[in-house]
PDB file of N, CA, C and O in Angstrom:
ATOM      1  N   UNK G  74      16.199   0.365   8.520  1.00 92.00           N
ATOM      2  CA  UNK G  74      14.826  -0.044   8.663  1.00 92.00           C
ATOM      3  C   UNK G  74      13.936   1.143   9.051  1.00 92.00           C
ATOM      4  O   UNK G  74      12.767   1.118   8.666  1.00 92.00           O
ATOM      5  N   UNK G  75      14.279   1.952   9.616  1.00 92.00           N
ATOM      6  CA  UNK G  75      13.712   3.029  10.291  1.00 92.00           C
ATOM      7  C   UNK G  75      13.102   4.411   9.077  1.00 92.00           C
ATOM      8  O   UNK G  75      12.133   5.170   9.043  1.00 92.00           O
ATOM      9  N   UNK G  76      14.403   4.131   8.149  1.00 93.00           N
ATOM     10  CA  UNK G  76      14.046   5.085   7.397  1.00 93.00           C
ATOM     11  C   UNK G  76      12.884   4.569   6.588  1.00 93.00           C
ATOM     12  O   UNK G  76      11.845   5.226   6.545  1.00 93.00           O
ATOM     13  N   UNK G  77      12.998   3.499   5.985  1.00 91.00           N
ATOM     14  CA  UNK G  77      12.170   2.692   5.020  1.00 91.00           C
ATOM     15  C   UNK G  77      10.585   2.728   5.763  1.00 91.00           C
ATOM     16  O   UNK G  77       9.671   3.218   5.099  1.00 91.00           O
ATOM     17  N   UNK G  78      10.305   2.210   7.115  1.00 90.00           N
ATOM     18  CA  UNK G  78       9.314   2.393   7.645  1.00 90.00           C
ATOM     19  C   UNK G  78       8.931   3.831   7.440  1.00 90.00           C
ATOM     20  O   UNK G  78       8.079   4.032   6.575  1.00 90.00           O
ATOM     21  N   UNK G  79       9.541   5.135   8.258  1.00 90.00           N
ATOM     22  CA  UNK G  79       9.302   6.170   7.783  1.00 90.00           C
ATOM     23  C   UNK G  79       8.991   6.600   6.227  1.00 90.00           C
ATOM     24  O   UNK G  79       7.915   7.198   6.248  1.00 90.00           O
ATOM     25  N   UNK G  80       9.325   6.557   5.349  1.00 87.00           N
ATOM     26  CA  UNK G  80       9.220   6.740   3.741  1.00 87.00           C
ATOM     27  C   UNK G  80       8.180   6.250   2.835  1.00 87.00           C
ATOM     28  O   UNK G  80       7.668   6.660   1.794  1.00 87.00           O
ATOM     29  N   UNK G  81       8.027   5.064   3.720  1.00 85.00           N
ATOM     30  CA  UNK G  81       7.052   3.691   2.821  1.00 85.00           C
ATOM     31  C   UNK G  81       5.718   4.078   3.698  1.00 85.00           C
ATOM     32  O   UNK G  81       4.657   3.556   3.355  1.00 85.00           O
ATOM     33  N   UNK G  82       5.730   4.752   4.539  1.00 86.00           N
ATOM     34  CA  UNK G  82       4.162   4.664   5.299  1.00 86.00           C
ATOM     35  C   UNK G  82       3.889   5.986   6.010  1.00 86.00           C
ATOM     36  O   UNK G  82       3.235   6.165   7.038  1.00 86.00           O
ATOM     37  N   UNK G  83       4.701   7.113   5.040  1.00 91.00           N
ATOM     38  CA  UNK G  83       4.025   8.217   5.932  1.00 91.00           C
ATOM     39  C   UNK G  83       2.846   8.489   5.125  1.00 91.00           C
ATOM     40  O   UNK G  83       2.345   8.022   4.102  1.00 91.00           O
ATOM     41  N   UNK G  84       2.560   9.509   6.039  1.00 93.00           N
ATOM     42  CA  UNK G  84       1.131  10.114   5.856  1.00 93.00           C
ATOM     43  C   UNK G  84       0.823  10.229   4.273  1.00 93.00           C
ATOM     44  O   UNK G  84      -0.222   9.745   3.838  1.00 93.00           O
ATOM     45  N   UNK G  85       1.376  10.617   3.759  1.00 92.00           N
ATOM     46  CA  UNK G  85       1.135  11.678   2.428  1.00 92.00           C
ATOM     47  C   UNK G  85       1.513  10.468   1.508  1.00 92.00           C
ATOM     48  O   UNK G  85       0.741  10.487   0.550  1.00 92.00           O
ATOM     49  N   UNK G  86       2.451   9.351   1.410  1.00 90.00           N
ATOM     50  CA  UNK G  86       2.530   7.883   0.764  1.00 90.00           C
ATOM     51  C   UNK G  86       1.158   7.378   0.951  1.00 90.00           C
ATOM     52  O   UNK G  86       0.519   7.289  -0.097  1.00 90.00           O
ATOM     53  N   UNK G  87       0.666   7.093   1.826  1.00 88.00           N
ATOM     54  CA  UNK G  87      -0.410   6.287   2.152  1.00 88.00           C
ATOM     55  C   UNK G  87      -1.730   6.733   1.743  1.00 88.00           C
ATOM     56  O   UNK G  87      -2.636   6.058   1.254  1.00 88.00           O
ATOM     57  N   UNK G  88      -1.694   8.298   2.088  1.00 92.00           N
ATOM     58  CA  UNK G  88      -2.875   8.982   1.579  1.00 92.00           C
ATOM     59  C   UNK G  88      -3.189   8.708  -0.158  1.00 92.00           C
ATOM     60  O   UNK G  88      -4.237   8.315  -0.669  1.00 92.00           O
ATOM     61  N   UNK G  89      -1.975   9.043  -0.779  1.00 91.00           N
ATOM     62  CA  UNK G  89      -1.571   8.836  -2.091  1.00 91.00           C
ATOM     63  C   UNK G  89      -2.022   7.682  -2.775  1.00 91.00           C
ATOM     64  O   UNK G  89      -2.407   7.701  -3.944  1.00 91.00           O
ATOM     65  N   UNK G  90      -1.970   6.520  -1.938  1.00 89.00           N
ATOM     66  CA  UNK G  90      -1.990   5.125  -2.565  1.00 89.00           C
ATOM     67  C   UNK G  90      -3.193   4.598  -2.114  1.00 89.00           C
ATOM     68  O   UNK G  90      -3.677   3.614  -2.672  1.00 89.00           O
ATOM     69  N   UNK G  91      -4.109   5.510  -0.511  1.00 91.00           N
ATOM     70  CA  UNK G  91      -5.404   4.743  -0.785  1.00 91.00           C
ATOM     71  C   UNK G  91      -6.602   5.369  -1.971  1.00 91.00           C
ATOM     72  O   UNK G  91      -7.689   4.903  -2.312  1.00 91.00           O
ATOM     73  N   UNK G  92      -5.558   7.141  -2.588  1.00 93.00           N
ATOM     74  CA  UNK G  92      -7.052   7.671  -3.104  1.00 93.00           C
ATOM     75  C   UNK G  92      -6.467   6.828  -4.823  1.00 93.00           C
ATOM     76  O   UNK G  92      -7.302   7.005  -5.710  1.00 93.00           O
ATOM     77  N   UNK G  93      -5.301   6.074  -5.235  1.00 92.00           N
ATOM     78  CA  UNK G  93      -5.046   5.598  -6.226  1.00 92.00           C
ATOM     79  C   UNK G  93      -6.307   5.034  -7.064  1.00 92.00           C
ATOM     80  O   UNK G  93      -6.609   4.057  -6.380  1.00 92.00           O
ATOM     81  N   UNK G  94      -7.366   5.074  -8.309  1.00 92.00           N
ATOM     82  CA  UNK G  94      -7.823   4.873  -8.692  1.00 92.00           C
ATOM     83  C   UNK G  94      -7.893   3.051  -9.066  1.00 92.00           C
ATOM     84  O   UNK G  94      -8.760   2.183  -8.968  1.00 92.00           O
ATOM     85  N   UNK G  95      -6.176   3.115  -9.621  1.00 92.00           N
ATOM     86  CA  UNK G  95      -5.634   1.484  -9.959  1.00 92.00           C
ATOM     87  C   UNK G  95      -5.532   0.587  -8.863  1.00 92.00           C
ATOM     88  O   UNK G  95      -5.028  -0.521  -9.048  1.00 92.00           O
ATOM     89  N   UNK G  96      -5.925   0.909  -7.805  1.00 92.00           N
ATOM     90  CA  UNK G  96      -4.779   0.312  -6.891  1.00 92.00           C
ATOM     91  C   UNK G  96      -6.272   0.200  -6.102  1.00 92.00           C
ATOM     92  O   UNK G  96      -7.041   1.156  -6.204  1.00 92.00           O
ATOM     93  N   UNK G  97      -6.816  -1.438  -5.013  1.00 94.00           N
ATOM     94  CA  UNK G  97      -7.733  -1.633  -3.927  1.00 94.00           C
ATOM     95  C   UNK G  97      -7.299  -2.073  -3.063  1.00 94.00           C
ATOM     96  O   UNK G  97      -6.639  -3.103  -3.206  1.00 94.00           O
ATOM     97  N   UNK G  98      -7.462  -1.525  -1.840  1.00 94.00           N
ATOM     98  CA  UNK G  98      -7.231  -2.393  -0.539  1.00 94.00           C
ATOM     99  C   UNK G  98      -8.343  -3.248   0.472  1.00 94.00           C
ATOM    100  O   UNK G  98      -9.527  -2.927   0.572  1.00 94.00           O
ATOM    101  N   UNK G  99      -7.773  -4.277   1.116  1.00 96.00           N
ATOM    102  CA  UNK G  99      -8.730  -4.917   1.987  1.00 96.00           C
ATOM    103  C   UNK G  99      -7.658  -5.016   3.093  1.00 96.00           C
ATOM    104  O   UNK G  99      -6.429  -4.971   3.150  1.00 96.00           O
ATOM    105  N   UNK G 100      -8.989  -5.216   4.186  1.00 96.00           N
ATOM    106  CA  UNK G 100      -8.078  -5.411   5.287  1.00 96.00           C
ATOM    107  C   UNK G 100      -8.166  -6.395   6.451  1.00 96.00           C
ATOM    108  O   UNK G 100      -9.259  -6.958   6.509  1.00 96.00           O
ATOM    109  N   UNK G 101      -7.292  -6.739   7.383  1.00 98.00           N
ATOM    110  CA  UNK G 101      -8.030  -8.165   7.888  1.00 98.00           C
ATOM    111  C   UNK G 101      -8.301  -7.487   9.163  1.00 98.00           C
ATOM    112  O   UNK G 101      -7.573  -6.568   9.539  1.00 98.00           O
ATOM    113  N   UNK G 102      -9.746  -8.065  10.143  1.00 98.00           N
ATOM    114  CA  UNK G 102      -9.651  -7.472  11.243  1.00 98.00           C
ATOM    115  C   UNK G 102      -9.499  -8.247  12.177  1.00 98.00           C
ATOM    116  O   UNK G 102     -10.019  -9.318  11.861  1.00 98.00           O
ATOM    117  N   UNK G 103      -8.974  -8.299  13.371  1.00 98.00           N
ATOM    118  CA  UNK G 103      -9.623  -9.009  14.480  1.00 98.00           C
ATOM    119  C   UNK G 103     -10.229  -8.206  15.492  1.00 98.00           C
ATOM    120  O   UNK G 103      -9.468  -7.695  16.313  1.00 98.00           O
ATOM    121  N   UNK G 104     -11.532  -7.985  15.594  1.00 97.00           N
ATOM    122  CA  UNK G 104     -12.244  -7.440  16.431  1.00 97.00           C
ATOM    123  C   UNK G 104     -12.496  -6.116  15.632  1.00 97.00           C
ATOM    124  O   UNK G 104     -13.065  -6.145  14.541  1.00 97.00           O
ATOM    125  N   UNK G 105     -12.091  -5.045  16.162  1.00 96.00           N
ATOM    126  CA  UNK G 105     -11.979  -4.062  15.504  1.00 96.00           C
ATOM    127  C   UNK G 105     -10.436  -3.615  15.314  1.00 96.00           C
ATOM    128  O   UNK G 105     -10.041  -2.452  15.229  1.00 96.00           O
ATOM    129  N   UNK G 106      -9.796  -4.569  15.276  1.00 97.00           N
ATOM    130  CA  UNK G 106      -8.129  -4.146  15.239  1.00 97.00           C
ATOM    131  C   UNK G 106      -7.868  -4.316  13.714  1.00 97.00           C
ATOM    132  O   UNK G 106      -8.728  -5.044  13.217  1.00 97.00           O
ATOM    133  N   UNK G 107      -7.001  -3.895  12.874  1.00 96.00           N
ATOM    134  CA  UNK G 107      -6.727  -4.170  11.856  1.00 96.00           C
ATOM    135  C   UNK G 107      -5.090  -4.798  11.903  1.00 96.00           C
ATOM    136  O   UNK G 107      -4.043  -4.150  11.918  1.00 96.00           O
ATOM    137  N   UNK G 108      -5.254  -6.052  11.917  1.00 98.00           N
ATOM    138  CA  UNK G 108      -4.201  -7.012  11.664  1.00 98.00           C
ATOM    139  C   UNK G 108      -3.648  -7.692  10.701  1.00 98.00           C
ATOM    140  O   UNK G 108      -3.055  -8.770  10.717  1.00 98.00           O
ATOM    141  N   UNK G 109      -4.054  -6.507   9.335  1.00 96.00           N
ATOM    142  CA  UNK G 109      -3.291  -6.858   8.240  1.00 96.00           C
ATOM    143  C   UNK G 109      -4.138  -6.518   6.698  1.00 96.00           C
ATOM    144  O   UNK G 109      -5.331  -6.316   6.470  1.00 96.00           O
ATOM    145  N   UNK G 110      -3.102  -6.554   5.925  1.00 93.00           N
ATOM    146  CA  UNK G 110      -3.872  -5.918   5.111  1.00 93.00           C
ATOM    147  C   UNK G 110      -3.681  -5.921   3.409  1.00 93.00           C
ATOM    148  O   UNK G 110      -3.087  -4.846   3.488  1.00 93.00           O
ATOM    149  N   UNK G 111      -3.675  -6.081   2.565  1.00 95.00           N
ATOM    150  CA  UNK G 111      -3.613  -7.107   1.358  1.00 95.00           C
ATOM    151  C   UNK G 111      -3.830  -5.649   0.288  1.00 95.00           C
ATOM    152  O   UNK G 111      -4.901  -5.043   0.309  1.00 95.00           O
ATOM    153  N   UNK G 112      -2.909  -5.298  -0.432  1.00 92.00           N
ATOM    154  CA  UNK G 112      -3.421  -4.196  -1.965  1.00 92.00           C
ATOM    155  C   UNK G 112      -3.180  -4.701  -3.136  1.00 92.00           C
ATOM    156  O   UNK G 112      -2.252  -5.509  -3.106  1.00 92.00           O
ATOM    157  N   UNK G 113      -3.552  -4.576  -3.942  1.00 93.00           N
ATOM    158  CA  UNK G 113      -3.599  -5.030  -5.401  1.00 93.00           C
ATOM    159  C   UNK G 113      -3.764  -3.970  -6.420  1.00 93.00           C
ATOM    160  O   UNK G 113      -4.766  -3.263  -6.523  1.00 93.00           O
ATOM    161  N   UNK G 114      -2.596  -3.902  -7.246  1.00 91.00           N
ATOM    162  CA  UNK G 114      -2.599  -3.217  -7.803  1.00 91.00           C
ATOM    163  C   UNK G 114      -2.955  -3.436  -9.598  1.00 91.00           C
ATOM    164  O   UNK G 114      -2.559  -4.491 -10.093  1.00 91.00           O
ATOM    165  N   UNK G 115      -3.662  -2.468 -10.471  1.00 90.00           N
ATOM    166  CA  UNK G 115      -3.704  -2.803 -11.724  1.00 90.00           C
ATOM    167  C   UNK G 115      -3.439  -1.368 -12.722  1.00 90.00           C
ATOM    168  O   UNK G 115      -3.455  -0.244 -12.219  1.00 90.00           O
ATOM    169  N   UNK G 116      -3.232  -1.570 -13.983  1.00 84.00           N
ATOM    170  CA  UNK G 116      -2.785  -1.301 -14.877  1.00 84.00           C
ATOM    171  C   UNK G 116      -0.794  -0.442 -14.598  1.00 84.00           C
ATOM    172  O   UNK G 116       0.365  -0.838 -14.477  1.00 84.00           O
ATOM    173  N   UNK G 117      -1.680   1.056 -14.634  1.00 74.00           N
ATOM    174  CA  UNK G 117      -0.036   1.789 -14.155  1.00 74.00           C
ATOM    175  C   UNK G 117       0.248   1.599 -12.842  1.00 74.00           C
ATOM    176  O   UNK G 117       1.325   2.056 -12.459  1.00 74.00           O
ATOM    177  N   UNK G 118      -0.683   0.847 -11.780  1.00 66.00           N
ATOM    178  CA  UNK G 118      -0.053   1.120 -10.386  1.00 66.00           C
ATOM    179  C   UNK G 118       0.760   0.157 -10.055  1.00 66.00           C
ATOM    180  O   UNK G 118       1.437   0.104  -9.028  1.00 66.00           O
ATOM    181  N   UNK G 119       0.694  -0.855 -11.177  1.00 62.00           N
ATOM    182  CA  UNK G 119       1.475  -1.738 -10.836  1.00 62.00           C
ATOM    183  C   UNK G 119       2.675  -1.851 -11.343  1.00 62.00           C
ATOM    184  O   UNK G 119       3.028  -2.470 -12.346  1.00 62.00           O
ATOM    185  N   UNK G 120       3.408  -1.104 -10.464  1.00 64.00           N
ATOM    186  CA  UNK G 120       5.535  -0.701 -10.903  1.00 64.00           C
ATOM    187  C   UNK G 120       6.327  -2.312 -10.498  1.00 64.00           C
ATOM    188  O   UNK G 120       7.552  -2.320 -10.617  1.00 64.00           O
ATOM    189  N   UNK G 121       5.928  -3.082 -10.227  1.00 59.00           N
ATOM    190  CA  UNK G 121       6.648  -4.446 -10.269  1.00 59.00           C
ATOM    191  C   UNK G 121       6.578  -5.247 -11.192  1.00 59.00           C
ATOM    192  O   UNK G 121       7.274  -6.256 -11.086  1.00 59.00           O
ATOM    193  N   UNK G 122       5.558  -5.053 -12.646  1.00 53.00           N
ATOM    194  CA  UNK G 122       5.058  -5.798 -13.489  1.00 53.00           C
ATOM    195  C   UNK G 122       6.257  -5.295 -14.722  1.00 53.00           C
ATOM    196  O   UNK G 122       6.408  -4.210 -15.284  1.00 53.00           O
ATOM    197  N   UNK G 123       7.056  -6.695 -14.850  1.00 50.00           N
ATOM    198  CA  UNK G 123       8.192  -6.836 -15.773  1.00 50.00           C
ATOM    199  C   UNK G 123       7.693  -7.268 -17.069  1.00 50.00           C
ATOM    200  O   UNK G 123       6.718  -7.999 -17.246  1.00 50.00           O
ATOM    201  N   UNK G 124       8.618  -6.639 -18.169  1.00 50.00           N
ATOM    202  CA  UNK G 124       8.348  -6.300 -19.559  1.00 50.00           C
ATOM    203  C   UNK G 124       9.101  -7.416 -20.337  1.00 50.00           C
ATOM    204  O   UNK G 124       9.081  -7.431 -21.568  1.00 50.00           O
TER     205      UNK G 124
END
């Protein structure tokens, strides 16, 4: 788990995937906390979309 957290959300992943053109994020707040957060991906960003 540790690694996956590490890999899936470092810096340079994340940076990567918010400047993604295909790809929007929203986020949920409570207050000013961010407690979650929803991406959607389209055309090539989306690597889960089966052929």
């Amino acid at each position: 788990m540790k690694m996956y957290l590490r890999e899936s959300f470092s810096i340079e992943k994340l940076s990567s995937e918010l400047n993604d053109a295909n790809a929007e994020f929203y986020f949920a707040l409570l207050g000013s906390t961010v407690i979650g957060y929803l991406k959607l991906n389209f055309g090539t960003s989306n690597r889960n979309e089966r052929q």
